[in-house]
Coordinates of N, CA and C in Angstrom, one line a residue:
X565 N -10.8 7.4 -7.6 CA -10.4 7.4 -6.2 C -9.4 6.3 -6.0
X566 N -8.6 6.3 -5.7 CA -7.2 5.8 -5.0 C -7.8 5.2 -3.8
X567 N -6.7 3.5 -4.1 CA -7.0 2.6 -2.7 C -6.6 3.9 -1.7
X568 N -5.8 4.2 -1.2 CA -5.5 4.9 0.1 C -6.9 5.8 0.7
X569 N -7.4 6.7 -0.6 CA -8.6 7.1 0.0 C -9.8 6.2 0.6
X570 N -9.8 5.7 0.0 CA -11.1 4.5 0.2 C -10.6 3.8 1.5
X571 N -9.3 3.3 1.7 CA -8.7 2.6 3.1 C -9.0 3.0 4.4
X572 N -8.9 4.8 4.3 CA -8.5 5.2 5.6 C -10.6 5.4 6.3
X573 N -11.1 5.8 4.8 CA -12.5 5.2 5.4 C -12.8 4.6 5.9
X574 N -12.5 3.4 5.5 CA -12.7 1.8 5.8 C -12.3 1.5 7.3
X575 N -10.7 1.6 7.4 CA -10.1 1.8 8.4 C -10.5 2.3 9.5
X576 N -11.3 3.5 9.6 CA -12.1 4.3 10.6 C -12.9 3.9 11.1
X577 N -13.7 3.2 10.0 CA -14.8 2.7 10.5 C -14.3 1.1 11.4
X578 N -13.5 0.6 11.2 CA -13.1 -0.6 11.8 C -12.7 0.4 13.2
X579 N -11.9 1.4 13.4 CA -11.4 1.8 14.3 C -12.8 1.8 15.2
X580 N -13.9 2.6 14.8 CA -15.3 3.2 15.4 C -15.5 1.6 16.6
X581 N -15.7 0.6 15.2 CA -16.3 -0.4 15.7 C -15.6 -1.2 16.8
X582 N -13.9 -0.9 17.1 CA -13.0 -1.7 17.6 C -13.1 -1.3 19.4
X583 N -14.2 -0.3 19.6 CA -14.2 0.5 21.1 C -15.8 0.4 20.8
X584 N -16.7 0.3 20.3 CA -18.0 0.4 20.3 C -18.4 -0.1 21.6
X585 N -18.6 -1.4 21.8 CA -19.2 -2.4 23.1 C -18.7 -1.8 24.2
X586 N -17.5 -0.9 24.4 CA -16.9 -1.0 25.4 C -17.7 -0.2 26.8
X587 N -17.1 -0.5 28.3 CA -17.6 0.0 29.0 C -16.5 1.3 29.1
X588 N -17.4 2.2 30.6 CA -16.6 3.7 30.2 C -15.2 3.0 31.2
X589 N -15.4 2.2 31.9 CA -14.2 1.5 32.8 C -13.3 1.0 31.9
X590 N -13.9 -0.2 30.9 CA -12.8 -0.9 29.8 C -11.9 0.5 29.0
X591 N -13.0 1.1 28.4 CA -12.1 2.3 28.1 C -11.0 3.2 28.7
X592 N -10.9 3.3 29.8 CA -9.8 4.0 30.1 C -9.0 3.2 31.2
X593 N -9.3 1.9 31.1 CA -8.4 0.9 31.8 C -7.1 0.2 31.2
X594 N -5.9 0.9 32.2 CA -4.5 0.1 31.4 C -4.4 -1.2 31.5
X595 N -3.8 -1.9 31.0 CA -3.7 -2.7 30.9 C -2.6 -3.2 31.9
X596 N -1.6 -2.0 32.2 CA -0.3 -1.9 33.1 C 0.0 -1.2 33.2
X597 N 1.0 -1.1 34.2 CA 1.6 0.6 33.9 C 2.7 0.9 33.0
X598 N 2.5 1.8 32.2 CA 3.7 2.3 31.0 C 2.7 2.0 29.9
X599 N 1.4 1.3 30.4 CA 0.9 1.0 28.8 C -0.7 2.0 28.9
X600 N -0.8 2.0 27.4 CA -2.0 3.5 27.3 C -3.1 2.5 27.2
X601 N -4.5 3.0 27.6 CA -5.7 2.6 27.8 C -6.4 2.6 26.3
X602 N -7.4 2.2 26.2 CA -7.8 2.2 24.5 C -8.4 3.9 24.4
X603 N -8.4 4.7 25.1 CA -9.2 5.9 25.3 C -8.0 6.7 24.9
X604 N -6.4 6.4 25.6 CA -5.3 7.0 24.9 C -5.0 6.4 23.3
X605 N -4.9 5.8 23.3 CA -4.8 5.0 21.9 C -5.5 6.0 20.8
X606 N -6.9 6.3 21.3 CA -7.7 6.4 20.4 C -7.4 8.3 19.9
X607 N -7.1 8.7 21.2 CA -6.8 10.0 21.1 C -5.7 10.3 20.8
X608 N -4.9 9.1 20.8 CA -3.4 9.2 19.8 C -3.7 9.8 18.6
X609 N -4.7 8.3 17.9 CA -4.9 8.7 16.3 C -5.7 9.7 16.4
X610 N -6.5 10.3 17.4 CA -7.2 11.8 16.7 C -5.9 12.8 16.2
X611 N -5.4 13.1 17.8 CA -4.0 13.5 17.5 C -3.2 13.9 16.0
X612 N -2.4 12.2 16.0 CA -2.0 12.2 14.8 C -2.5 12.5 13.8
X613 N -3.4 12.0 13.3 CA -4.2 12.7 12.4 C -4.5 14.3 12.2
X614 N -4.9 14.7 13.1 CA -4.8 16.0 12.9 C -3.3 16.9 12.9
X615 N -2.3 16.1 13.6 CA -0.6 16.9 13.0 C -0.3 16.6 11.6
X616 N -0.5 15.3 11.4 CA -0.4 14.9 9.7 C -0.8 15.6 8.6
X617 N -2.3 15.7 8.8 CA -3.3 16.3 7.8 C -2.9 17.9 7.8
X618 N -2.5 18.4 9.3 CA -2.1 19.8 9.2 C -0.9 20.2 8.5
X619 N -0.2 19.5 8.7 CA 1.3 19.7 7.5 C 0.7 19.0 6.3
X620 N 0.0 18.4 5.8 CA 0.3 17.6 4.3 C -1.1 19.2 3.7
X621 N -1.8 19.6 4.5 CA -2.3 20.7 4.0 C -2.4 21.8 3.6
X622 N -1.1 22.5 4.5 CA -0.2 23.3 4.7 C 1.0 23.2 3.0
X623 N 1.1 21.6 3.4 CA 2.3 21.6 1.5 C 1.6 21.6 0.8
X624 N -0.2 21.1 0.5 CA -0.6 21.7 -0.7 C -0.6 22.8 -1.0
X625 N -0.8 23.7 0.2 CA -1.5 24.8 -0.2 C -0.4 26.0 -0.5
X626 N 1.0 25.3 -0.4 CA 2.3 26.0 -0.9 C 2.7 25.9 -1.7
X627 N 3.7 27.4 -2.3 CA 3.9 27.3 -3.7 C 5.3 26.7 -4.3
X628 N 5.6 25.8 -3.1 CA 6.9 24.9 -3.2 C 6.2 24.0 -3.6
X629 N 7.7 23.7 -4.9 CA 7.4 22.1 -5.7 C 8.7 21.5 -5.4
X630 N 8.3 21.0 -4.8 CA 9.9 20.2 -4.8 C 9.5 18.1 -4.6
X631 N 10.2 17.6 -5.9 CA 9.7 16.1 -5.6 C 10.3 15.6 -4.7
X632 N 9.6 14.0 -3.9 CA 10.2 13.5 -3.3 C 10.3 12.1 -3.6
X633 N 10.2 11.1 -3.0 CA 10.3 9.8 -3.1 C 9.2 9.2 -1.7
X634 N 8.5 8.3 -2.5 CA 7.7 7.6 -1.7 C 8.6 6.9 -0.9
X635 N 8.3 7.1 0.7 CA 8.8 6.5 1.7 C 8.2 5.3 2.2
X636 N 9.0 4.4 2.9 CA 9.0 2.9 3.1 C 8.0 3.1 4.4
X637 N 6.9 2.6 4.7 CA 5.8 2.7 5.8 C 5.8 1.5 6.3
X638 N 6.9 0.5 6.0 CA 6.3 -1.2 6.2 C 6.9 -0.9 7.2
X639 N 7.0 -0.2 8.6 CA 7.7 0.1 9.6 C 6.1 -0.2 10.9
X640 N 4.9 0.3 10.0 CA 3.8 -0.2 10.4 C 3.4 -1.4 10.9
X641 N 4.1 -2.5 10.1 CA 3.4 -4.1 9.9 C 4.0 -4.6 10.7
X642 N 4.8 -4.3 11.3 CA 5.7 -5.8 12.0 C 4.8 -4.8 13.8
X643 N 3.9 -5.7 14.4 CA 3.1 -5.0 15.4 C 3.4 -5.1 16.5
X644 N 4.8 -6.9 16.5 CA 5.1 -6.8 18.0 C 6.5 -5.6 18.2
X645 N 6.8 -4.7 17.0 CA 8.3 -3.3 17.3 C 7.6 -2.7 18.2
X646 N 7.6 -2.1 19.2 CA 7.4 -1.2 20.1 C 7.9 0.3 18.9
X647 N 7.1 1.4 18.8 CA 7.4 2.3 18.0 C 6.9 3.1 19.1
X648 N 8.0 4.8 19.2 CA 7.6 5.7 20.6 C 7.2 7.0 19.8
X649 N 6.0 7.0 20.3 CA 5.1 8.2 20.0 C 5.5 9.7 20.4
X650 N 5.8 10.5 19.7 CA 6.0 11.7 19.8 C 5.9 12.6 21.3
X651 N 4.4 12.1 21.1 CA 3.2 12.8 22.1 C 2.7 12.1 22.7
X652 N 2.8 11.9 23.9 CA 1.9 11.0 25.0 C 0.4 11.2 24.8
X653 N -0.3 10.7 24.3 CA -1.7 11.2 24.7 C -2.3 11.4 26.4
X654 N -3.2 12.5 26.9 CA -3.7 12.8 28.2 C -4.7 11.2 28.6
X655 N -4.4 11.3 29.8 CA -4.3 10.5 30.7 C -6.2 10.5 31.2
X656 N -6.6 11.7 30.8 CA -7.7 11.9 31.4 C -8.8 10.7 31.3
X657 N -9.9 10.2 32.1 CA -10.9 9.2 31.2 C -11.7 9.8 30.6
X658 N -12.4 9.6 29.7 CA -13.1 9.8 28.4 C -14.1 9.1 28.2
X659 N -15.0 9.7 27.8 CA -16.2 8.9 27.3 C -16.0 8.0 25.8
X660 N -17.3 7.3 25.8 CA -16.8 6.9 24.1 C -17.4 7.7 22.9
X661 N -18.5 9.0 23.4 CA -18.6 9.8 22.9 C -17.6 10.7 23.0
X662 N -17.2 11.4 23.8 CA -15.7 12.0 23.7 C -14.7 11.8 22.7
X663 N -14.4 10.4 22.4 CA -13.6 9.8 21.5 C -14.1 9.8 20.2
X664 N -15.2 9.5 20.4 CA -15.9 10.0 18.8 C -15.7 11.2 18.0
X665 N -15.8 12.3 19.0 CA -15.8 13.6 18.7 C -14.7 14.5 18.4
X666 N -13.6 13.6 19.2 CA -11.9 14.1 18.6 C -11.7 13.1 17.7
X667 N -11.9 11.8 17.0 CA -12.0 11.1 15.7 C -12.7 12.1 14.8
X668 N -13.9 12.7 14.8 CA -14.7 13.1 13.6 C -14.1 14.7 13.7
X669 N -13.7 15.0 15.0 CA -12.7 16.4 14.2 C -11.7 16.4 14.0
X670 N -10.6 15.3 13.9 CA -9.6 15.3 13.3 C -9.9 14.9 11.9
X671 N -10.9 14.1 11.5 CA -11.4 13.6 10.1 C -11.6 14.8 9.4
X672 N -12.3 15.7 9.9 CA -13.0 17.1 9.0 C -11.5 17.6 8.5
X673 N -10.2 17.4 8.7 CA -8.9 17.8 8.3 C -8.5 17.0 6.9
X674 N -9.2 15.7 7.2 CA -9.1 14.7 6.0 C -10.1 14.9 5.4
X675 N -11.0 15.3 5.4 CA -12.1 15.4 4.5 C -12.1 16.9 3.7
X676 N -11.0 17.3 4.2 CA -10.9 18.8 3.6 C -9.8 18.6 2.8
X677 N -8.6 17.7 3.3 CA -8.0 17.4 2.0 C -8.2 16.6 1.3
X678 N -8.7 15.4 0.9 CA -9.4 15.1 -0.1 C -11.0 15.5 -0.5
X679 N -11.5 16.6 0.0 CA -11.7 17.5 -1.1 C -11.4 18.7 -2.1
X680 N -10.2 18.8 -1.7 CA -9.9 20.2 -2.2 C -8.6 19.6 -2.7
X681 N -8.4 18.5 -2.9 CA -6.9 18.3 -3.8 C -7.2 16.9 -4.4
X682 N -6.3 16.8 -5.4 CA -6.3 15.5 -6.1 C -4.6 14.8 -6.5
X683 N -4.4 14.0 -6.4 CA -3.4 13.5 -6.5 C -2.8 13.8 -7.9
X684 N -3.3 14.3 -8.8 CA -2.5 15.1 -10.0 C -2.5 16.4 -9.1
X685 N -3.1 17.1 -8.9 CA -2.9 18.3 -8.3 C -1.8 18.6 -7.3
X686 N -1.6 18.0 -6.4 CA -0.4 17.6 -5.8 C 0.9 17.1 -6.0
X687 N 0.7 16.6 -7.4 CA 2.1 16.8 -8.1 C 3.3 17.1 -7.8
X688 N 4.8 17.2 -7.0 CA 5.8 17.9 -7.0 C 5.7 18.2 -5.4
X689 N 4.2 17.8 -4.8 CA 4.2 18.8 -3.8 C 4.8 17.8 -2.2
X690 N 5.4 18.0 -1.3 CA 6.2 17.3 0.0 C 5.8 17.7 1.1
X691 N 5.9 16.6 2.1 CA 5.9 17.0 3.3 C 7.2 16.8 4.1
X692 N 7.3 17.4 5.3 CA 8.3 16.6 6.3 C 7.5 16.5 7.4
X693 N 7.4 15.0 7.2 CA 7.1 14.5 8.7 C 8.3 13.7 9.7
X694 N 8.1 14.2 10.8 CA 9.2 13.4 11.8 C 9.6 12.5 11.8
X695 N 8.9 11.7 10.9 CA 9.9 10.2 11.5 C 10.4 9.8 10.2
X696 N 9.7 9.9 8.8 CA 10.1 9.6 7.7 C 10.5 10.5 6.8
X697 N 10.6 11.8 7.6 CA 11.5 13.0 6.5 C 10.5 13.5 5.1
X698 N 11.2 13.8 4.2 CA 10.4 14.3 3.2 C 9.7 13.1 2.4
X699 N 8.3 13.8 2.1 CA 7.6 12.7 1.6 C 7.0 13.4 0.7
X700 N 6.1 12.6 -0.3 CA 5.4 13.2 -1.2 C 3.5 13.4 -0.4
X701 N 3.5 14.1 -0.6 CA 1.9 14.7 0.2 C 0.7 13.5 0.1
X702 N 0.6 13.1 -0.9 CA -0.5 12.7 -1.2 C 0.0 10.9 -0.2
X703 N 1.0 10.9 0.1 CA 1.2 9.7 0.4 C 0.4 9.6 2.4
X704 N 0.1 11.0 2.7 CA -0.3 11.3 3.9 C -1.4 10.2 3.9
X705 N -2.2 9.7 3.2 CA -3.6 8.9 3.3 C -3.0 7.5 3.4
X706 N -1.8 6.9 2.9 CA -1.5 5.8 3.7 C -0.7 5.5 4.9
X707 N -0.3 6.7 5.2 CA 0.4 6.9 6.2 C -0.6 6.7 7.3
X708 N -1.5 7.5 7.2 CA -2.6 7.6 8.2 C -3.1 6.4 8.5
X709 N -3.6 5.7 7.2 CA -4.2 4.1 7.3 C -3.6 3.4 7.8
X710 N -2.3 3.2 7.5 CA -1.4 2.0 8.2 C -1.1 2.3 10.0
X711 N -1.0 3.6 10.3 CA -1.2 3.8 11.6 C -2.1 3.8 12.2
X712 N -3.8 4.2 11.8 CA -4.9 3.8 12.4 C -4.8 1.4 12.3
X713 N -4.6 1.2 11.2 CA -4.7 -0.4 11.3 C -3.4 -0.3 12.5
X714 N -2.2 -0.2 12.6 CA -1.4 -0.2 13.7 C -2.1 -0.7 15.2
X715 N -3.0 0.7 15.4 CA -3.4 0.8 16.4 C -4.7 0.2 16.7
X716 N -5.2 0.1 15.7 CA -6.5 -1.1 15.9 C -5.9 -2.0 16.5
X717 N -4.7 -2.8 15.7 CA -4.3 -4.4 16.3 C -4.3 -4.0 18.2
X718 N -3.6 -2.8 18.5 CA -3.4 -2.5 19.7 C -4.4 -2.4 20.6
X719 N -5.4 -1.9 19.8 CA -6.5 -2.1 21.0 C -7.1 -2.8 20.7
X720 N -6.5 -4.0 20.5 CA -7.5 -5.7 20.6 C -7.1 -6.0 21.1
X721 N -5.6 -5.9 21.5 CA -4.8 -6.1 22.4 C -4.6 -5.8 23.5
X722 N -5.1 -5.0 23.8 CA -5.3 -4.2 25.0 C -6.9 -4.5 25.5
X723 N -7.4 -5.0 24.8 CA -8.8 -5.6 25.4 C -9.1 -7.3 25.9
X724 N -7.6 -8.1 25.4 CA -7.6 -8.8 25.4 C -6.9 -8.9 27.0
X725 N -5.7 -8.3 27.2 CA -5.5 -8.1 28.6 C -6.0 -7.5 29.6
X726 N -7.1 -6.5 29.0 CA -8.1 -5.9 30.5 C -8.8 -7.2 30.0
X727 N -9.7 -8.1 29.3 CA -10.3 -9.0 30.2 C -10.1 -10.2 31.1
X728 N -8.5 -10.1 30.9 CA -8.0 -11.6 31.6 C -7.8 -11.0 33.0
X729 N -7.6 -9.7 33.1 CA -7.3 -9.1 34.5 C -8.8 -10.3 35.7

């Protein structure tokens, strides 16, 4: 098993615990306006996750080989860039069971491709995602990780300004 597999576990589970305590008010409270609540945040990365994992499992399962080059992700680390999300997440409030349940079924997408593929198996095989173009497939598991840790730092950050309100 590959660090990346093992990360985005790990990662998740930091995610779970990073909204646990919360109330259903903390949860869907902005911080400001223009800025998303941890309940958007969270439904970001279900989101994302499930657009990612849908195309990177989509290139496994095609009979295009075409290589790529591992793409630069350190676009992740630097936390104070403002980076604009595709897709707004809904506005709606949410429970923190709600949130659970679009995390664990965007996961069944990840858990379907790391079962059913292996990084020799995917060999040759690409994705194109929007912001970094063609990539090599299997690189989807750090992609994912570095954007869920992204968004963790965010919603600490965002809990740290709903409680000074």
């Amino acid at each position: 098993m590959r660090m990346w597999e093992m990360n985005v576990k790990d990662i998740r589970k930091k995610l779970e615990e990073s909204f646990e305590a919360l109330t259903f008010e903390e949860l869907n409270e902005k911080p400001a306006p223009g800025e998303w609540s941890i309940a958007q945040i969270v439904l970001h990365l279900a989101g994302a996750e499930t657009r990612f994992m849908k195309l990177a499992l989509e290139a496994a399962e095609s009979q295009q080989v075409m290589e790529g080059e591992e793409v630069d992700l350190s676009v992740f680390e630097d936390k104070n860039k403002k980076l604009k999300a595709p897709i707004d997440p809904p506005e709606d409030p949410q429970t923190r069971e709600q949130l659970l349940t679009a995390l664990h079924t965007s996961r069944r997408l990840t858990d379907q491709f790391l079962e059913g593929h292996t990084e020799d198996s995917l060999s040759g095989k690409t994705m194109d995602h929007h912001q970094f173009g063609i990539m090599p497939v299997w690189q989807v598991l750090e992609l994912l990780g570095r954007h869920e840790e992204r968004h963790i730092h965010q919603i600490q950050e965002t809990k740290n300004k709903i409680s000074m309100k």
